XYZ file of C-alpha atoms in Angstrom:
564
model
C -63.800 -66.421 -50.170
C -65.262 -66.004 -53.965
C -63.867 -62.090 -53.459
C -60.056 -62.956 -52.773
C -59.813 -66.084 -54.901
C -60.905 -64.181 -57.960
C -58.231 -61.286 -56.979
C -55.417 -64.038 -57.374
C -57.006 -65.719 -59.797
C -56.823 -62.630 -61.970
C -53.322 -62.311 -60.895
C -51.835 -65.941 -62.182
C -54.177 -65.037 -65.246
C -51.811 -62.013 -65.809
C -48.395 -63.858 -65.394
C -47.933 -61.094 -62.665
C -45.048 -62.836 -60.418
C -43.525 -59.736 -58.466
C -47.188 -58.974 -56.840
C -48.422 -62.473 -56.049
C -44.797 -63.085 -54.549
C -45.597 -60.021 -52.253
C -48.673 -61.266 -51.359
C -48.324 -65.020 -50.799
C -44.281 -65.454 -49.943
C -42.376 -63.224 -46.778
C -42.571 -59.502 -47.059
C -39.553 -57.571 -47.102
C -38.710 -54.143 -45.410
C -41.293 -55.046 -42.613
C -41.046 -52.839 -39.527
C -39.022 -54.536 -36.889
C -41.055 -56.971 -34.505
C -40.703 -58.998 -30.968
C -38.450 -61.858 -31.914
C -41.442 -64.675 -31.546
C -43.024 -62.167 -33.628
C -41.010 -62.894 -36.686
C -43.278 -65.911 -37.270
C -45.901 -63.984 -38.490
C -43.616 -62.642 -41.643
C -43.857 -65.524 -43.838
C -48.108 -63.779 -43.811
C -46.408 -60.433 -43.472
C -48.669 -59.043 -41.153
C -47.225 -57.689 -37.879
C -47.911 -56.601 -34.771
C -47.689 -52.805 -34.290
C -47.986 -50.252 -31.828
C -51.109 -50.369 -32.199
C -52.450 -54.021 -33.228
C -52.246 -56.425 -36.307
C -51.906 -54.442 -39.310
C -51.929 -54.674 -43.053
C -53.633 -54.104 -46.150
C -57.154 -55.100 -47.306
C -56.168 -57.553 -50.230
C -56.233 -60.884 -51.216
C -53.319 -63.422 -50.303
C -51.541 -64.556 -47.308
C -49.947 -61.400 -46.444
C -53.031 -58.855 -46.594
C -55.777 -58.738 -44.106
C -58.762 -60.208 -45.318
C -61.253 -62.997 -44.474
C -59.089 -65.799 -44.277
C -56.209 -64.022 -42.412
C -58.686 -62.805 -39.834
C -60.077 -65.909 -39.026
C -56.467 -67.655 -38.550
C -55.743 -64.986 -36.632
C -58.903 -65.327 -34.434
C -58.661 -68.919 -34.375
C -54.679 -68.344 -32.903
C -56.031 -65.529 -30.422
C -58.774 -67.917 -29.136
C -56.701 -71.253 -28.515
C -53.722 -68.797 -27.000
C -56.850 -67.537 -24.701
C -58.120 -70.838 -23.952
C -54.361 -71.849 -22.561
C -53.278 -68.752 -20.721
C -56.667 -67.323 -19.322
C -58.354 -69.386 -16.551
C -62.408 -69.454 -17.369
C -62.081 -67.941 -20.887
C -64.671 -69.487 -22.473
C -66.863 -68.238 -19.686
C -65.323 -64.562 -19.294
C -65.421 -64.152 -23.177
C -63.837 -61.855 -25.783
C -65.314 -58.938 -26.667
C -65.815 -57.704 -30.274
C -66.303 -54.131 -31.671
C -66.203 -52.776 -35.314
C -65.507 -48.822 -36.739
C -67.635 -47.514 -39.893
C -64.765 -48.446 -41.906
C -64.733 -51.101 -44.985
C -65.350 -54.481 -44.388
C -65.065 -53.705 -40.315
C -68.524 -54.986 -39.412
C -67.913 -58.480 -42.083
C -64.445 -58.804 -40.143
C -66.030 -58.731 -36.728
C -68.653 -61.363 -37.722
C -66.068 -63.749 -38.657
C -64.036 -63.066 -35.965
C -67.206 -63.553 -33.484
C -68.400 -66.799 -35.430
C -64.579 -67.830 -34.883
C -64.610 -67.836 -31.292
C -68.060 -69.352 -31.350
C -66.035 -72.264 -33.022
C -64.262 -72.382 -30.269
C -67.055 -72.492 -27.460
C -65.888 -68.915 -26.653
C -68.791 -66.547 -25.096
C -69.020 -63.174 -27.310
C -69.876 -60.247 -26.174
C -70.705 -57.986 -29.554
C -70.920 -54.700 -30.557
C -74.451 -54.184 -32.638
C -73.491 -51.057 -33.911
C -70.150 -49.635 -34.842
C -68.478 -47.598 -31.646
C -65.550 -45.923 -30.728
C -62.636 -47.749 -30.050
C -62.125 -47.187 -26.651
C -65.483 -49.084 -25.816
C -63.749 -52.045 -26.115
C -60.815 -51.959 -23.521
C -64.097 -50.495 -21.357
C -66.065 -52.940 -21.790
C -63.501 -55.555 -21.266
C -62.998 -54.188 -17.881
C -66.773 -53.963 -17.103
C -67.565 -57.280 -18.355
C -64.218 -58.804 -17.138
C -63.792 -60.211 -19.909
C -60.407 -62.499 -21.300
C -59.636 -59.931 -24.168
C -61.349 -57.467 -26.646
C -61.231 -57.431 -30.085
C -61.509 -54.029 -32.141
C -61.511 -53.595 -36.222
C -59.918 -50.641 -36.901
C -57.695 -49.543 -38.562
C -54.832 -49.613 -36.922
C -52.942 -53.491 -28.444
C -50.779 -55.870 -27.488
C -47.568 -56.223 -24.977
C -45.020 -58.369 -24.505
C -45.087 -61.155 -23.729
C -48.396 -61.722 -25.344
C -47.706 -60.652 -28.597
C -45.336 -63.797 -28.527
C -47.832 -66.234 -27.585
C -50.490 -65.041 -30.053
C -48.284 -65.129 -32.714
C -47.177 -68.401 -32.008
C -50.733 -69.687 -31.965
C -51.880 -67.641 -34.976
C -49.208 -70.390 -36.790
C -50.670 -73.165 -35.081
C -54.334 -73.053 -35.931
C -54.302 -71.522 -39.484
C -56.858 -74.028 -41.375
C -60.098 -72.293 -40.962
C -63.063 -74.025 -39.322
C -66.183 -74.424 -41.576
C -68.372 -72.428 -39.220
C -66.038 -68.985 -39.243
C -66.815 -68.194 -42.568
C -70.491 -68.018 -41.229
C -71.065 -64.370 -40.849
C -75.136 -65.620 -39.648
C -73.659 -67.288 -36.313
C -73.926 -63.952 -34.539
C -77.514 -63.457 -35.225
C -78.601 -67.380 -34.531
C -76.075 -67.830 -31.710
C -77.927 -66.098 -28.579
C -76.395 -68.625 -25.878
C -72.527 -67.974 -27.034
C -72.987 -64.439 -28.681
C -74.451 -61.363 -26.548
C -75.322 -57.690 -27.858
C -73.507 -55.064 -25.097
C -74.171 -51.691 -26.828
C -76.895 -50.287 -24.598
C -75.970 -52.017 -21.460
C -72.430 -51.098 -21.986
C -72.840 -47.507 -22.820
C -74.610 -46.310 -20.534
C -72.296 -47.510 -17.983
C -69.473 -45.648 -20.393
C -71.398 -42.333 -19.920
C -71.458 -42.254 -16.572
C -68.244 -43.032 -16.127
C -67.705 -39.817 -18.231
C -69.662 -37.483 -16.645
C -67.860 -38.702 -13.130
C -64.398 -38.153 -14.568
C -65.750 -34.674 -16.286
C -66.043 -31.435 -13.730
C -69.199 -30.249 -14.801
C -69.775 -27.895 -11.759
C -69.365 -24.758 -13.739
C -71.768 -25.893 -16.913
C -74.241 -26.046 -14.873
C -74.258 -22.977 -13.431
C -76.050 -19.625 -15.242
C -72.641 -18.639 -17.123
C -72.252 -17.684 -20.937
C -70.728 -20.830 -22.681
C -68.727 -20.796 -25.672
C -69.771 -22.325 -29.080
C -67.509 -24.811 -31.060
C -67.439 -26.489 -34.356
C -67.123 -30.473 -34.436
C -65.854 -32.727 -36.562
C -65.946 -36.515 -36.626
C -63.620 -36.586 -39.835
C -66.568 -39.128 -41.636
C -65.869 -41.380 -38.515
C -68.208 -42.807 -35.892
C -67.320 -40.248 -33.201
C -70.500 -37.787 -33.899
C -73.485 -40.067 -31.661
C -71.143 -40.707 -28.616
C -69.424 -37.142 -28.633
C -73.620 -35.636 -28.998
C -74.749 -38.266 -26.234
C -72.490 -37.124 -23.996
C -72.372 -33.497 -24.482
C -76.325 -33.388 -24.022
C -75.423 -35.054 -20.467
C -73.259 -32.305 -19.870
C -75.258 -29.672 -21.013
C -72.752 -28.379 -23.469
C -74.881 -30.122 -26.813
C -76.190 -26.474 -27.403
C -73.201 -24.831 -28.266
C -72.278 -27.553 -31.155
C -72.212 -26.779 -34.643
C -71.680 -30.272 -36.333
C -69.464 -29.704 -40.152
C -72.187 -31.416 -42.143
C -70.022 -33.066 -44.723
C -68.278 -35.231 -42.299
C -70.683 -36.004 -40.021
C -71.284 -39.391 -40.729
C -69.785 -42.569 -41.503
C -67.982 -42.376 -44.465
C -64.990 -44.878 -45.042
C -64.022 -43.715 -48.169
C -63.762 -40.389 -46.626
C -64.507 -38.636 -49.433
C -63.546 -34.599 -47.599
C -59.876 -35.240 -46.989
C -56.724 -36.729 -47.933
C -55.901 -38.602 -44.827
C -58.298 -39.146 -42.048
C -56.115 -38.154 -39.324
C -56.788 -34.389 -37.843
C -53.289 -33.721 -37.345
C -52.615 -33.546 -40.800
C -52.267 -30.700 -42.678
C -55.764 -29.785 -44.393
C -58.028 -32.423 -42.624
C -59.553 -29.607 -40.727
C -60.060 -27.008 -42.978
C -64.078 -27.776 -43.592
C -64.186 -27.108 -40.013
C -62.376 -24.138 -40.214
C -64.902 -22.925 -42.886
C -67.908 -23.672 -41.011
C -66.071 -21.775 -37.759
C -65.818 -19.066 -39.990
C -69.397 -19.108 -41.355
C -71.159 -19.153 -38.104
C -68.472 -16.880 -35.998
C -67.087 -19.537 -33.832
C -63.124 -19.800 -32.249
C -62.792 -23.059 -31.061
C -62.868 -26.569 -33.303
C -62.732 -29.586 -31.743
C -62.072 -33.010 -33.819
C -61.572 -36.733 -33.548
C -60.272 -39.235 -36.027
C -62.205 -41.612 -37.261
C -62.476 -44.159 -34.829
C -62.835 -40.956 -32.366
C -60.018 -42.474 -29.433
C -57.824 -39.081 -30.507
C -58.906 -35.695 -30.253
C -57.633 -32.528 -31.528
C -58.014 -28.457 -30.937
C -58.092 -25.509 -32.607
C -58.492 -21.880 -31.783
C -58.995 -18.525 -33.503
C -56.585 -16.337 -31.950
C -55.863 -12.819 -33.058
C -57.782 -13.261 -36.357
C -55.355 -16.284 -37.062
C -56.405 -20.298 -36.683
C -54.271 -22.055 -34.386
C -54.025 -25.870 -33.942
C -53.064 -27.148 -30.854
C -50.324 -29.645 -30.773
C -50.609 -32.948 -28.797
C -48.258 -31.810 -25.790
C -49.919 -28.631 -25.905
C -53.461 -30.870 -25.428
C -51.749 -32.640 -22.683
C -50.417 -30.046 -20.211
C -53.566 -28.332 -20.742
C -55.191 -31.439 -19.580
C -52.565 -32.178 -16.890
C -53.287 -29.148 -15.218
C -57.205 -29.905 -15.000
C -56.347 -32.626 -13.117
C -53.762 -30.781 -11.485
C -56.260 -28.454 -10.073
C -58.596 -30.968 -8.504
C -55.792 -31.638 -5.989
C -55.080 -28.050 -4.455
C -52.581 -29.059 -1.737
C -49.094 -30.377 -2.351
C -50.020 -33.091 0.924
C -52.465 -34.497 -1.296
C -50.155 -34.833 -4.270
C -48.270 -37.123 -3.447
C -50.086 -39.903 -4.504
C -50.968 -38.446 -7.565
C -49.219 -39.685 -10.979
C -48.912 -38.793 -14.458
C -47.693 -40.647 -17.577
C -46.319 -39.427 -20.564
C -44.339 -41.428 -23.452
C -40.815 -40.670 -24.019
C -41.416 -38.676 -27.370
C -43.566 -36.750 -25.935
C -42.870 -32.942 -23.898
C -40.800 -32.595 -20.746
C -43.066 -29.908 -19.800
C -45.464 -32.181 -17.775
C -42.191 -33.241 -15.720
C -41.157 -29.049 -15.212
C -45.040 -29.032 -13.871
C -44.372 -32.358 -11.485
C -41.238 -30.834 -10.124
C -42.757 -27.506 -8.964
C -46.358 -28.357 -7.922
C -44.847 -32.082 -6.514
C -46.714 -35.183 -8.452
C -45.213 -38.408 -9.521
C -44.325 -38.685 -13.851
C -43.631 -41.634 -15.176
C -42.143 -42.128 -18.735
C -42.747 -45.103 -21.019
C -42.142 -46.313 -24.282
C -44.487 -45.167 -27.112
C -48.034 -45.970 -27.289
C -50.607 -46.386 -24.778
C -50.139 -50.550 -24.122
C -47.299 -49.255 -22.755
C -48.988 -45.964 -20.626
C -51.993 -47.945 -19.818
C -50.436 -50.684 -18.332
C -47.508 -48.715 -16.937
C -50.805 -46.738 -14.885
C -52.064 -49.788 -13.794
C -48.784 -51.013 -12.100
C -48.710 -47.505 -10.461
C -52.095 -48.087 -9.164
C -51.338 -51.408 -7.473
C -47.940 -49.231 -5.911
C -51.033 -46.861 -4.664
C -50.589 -44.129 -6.790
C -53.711 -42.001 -8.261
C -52.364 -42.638 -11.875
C -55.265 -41.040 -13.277
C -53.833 -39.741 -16.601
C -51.671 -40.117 -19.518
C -51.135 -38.424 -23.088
C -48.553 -38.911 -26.584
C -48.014 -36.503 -28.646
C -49.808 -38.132 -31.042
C -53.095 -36.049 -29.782
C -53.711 -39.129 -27.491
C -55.148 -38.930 -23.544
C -56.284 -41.485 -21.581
C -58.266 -41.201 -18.172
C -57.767 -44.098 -16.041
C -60.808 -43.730 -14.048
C -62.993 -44.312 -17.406
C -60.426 -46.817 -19.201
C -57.095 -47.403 -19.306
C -56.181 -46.574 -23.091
C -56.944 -43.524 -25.470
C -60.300 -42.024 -25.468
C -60.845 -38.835 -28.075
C -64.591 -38.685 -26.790
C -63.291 -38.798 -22.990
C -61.091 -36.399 -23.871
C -63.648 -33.871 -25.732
C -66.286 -33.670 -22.504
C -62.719 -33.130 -19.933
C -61.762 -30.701 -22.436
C -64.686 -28.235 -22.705
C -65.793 -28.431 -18.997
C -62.060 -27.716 -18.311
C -62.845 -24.484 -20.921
C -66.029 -23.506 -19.611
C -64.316 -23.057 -16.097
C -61.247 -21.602 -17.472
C -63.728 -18.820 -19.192
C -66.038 -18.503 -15.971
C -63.075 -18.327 -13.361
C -60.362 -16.672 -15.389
C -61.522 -15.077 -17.948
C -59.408 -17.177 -20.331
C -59.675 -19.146 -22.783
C -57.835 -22.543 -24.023
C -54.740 -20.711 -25.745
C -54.758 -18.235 -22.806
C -54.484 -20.914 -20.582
C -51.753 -22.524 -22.401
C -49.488 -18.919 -22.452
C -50.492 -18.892 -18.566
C -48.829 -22.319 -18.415
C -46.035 -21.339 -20.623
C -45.326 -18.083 -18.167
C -45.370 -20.446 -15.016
C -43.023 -23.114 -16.131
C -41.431 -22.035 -18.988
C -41.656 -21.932 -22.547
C -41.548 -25.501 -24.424
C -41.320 -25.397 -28.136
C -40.393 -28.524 -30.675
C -39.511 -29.371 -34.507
C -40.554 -32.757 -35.046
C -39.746 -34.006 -38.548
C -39.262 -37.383 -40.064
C -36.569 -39.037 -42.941
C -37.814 -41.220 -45.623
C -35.296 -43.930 -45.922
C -35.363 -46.814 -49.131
C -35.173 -49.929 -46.747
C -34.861 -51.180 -43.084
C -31.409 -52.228 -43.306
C -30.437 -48.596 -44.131
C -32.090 -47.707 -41.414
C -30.378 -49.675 -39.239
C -27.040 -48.960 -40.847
C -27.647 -44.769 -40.416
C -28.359 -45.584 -36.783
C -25.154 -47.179 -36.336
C -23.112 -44.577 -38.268
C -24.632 -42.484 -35.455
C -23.232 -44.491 -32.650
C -19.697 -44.676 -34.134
C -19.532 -41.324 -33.728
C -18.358 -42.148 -30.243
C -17.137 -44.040 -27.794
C -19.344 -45.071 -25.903
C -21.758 -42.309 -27.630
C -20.790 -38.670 -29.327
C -20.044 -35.805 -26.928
C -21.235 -33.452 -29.384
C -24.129 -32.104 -31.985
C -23.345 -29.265 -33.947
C -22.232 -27.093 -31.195
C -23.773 -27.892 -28.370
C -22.962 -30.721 -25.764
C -24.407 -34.400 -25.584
C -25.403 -34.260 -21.292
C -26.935 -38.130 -21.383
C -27.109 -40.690 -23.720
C -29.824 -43.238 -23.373
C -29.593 -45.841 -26.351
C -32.865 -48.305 -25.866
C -31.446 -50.604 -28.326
C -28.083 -51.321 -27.399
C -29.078 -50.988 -23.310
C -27.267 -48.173 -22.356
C -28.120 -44.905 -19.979
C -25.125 -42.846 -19.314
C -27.426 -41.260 -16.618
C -27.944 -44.354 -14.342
C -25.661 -45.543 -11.958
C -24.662 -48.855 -13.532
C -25.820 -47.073 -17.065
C -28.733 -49.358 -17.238
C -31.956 -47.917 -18.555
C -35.066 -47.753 -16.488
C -37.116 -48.561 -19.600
C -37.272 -51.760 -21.531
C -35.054 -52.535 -24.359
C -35.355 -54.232 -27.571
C -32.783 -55.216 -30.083
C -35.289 -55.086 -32.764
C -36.474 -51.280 -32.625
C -33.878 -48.409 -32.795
C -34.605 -45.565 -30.132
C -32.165 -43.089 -28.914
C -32.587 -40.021 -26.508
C -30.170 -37.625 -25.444
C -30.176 -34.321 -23.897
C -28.161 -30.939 -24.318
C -27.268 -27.639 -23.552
C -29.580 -25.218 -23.771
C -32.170 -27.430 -22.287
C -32.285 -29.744 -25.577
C -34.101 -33.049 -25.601
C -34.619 -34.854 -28.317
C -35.176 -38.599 -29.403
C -34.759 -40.240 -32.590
C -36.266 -43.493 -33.480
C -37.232 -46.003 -36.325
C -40.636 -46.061 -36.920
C -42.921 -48.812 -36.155
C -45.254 -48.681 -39.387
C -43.294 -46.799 -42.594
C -40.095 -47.072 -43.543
C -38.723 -43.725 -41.780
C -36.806 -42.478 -39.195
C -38.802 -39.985 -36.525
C -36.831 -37.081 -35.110
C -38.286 -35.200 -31.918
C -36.766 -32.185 -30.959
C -37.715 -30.034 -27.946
C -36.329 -27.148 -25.894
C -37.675 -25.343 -23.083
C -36.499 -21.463 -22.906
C -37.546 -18.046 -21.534
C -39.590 -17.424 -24.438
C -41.831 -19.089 -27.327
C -39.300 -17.787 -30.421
C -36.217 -18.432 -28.774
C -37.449 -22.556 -27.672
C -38.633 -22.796 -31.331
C -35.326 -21.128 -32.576
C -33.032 -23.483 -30.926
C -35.035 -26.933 -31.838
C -35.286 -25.910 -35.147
C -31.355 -25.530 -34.787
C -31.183 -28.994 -33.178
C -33.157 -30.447 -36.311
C -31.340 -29.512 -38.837
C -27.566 -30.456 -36.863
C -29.446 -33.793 -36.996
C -30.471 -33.950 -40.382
C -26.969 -32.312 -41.887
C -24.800 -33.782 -39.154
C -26.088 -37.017 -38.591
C -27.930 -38.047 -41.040
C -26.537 -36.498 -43.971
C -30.290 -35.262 -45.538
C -30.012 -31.920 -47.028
C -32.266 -29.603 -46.026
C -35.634 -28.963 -48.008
């Protein structure tokens, strides 16, 4: 378009080589991707955990018009071979408040009308999770969210593949009119789709106690200048909770240059302290928050004078033992499954183990939970929930995938009737938790390395300490080794993992004495390596003391980063 040819047009005008190299040849240092996957580097966009990613420039390996209609046009004719009836079960297509996210979704919608493809489009922007519901509703051949940040193997492949094969645009996807002239291909699905959404909500939400004549708690809400605020309202007024909501004014709405924080993410440090303010201004204890695109959701409480954020495992037992306590006999637990990913707490398997549910453990991100859930269901297990540490939770029974507004109506009915039954509230609950099955504390951390190749090389150094893995860190013991990349599990039979393993990611586990866990892993977006710690003891100080021990053996020991 005019927008990006004038970008590199200014570019060549400047003699500036090094940046249009970067952003019309292959990318280097990209994060490590399926191997059919690799195609896509020559445009140096890649598939995530999370979806196609890259930044909003011009040139081949940015994300712009161009590059999203090539990619529509590969996701449509990959659609049109490997889903029976596509044109007639459609894609659908939603859009957050960010920049450019509604003109994206136009073009890809007018892209797919190209291809004879029914649409079934967002008016309005919406909450991510929308999508993957509506998709199920609708039974529809795929969804399509712009966002700013899911696909699994083997489908990433085959997308990829076609994304190559169809990249010269058709004249009618730069027509960002088709969805407004187009009423035979193109259909609006925000009130019909919603609605359904809500109920679904209030079903999966235990509302028994709200609407009884208790006293109810207020608490501060933040939608972090994201699109979270109408839904979270909507359903909260359903509930009967919308009363006790004091909205932080300056990010309330919209706002995609988020103009209050840093970094619109909630776990970061500072993004909630307008929220704190305004919980301090009107008296309040309890913050809740989504990002932007409201599928996370995040907690905070006022305990002992002192604010307290919740961590994502902490948000995930607490909601694992909501569910928990909607099946009050061990009999009828049996059937009954949790997910969690494999960086995430072994608490929720220390509460399977004494009150008898399944747990299942998968690979990070929730293509991974969700569909995991869904082949639990068709073993006929209740796989109603799954969380990441990342402050994500999905509930099956309202879609299989994240859902931070899902997540905020479970959450404060689960509060109310922790308040009206036990006289406690969320971080009461969570010490109750703690004193039942033990004391889980971790020291995540991260390393900032130059390239990927280093990265690879440090992981390697790692497993030549050993043969076939160390015995040792610092001074405690190595009790299983599972390495994801180079297929090994010392704790299997044949020493075989149970999970899938790729070449092309690095990911090892192990656990310790001292009831030590801890994984390290490349990432999947930045050029780091992730380090999760965690150990479960007879008390909060001595867990945290011993993973904070664990952290820096693996920083000094194994990685050779001095501390600070």
């Amino acid at each position: 378009d005019l927008a990006t040819r004038a970008e590199i047009r200014a570019l060549v005008d400047a003699s500036d080589t090094i940046e249009l190299e970067k952003r019309l040849l292959s990318s280097k240092n990209l994060p490590p991707l399926p191997a059919m996957a690799r195609m896509l580097t020559f445009l140096g966009l890649t598939f995530g955990t999370a979806g196609l990613r890259g930044k909003m420039e011009a040139g081949y390996s940015r994300i712009n018009c161009l590059t999203i209609i090539q990619t529509s046009q590969g996701l449509a004719s990959y659609l049109l071979k490997a889903i029976p009836h596509a044109k007639d079960k459609g894609i659908v297509i939603g859009y957050d408040a960010r920049h450019n996210s509604e003109k994206y979704a136009k073009l890809a919608a007018a892209t797919f009308v190209a291809k004879r493809i029914k649409v079934w489009f967002y008016e309005e922007c919406v909450h991510t999770p929308l999508v993957p519901f509506a998709v199920n509703e609708l039974q529809a051949a795929a969804g399509v969210m712009i966002t700013a940040s899911h696909i699994i193997p083997p489908h990433d492949a085959g997308i990829a593949s076609a994304i190559l094969e169809n990249l010269r645009p058709e004249r009618i996807s730069w027509d960002l009119a088709v969805v407004d002239r187009t009423p035979i291909l193109v259909k609006g699905i925000l009130a019909q789709i919603s609605e359904k959404y809500y109920n679904a909500v209030l079903a999966a939400s235990d509302s028994s106690f709200v609407a009884k004549e208790i006293p109810r708690s207020k608490f501060v809400y933040t939608p972090l200048h994201g699109v979270g605020l109408p839904y979270m309202s909507l359903i909260l007024q359903r509930l009967g909770l919308l009363d006790g909501m004091v909205t932080v004014d300056e990010q309330a709405g919209p706002n995609p240059d988020f103009p209050t924080i840093e970094f619109p993410n909630p776990e970061e440090v500072g993004a909630l302290n307008l929220a704190f303010t305004t919980a301090d201004r009107h008296g309040i204890d309890l913050i809740i928050a989504n990002d932007p695109d409201a599928d996370r959701y995040a907690v905070a409480e006022k305990v002992n004078g002192t604010w307290r954020q919740f961590t994502g495992d902490q948000l995930g037992v607490l909601f694992a033992s909501e569910i928990l306590s909607r099946y009050p006999t061990v009999e009828n637990r049996s059937k009954l499954a949790m997910l969690t990913s494999t960086v995430s707490t072994s608490m929720l398997r220390s509460m399977a183990s004494r009150d008898g549910f399944h747990v299942e453990e998968t690979l990070t991100g929730f293509k991974w939970l969700g569909n995991v859930a869904l082949e639990l269901k068709e073993k006929g297990y209740d796989a109603c929930y799954a969380f990441e540490e990342a402050i994500g939770y999905m509930f099956s029974d309202i879609v299989y995938d994240k859902d931070g507004i899902a997540a905020g109506a479970i959450f404060l009915t689960a509060a109310t009737k922790w308040m009206a039954q036990e006289k406690l509230t969320p971080w009461g609950k969570l010490q109750q938790l703690y004193e039942k099955y033990g004391y889980f504390e971790n020291a995540n951390t991260s390393i900032r390395m130059p390239d990927r190749k280093e990265i690879d090389a440090k992981f390697e150094e790692v497993r030549a300490l050993g043969n076939p893995y160390p015995k040792t860190l610092g001074k405690r013991g190595i009790l299983r080794w599972r390495d994801l990349t180079e297929d090994y599990d010392s704790d299997t039979p044949d020493n075989v993992p149970t999970l899938p393993v790729s070449k092309d990611t690095q990911m090892i586990t192990c656990e310790l004495e001292e009831q030590v866990r801890f994984t390290i892993r490349s990432s999947g977006t930045e050029l780091k390596i992730k380090l999760y710690v965690e150990c479960q003891a007879q008390s909060s100080a001595q867990a945290k003391q011993i993973a904070e021990e664990v952290a820096v053996d693996l920083r000094r020991g194994w990685f050779e980063i001095p501390d600070g």
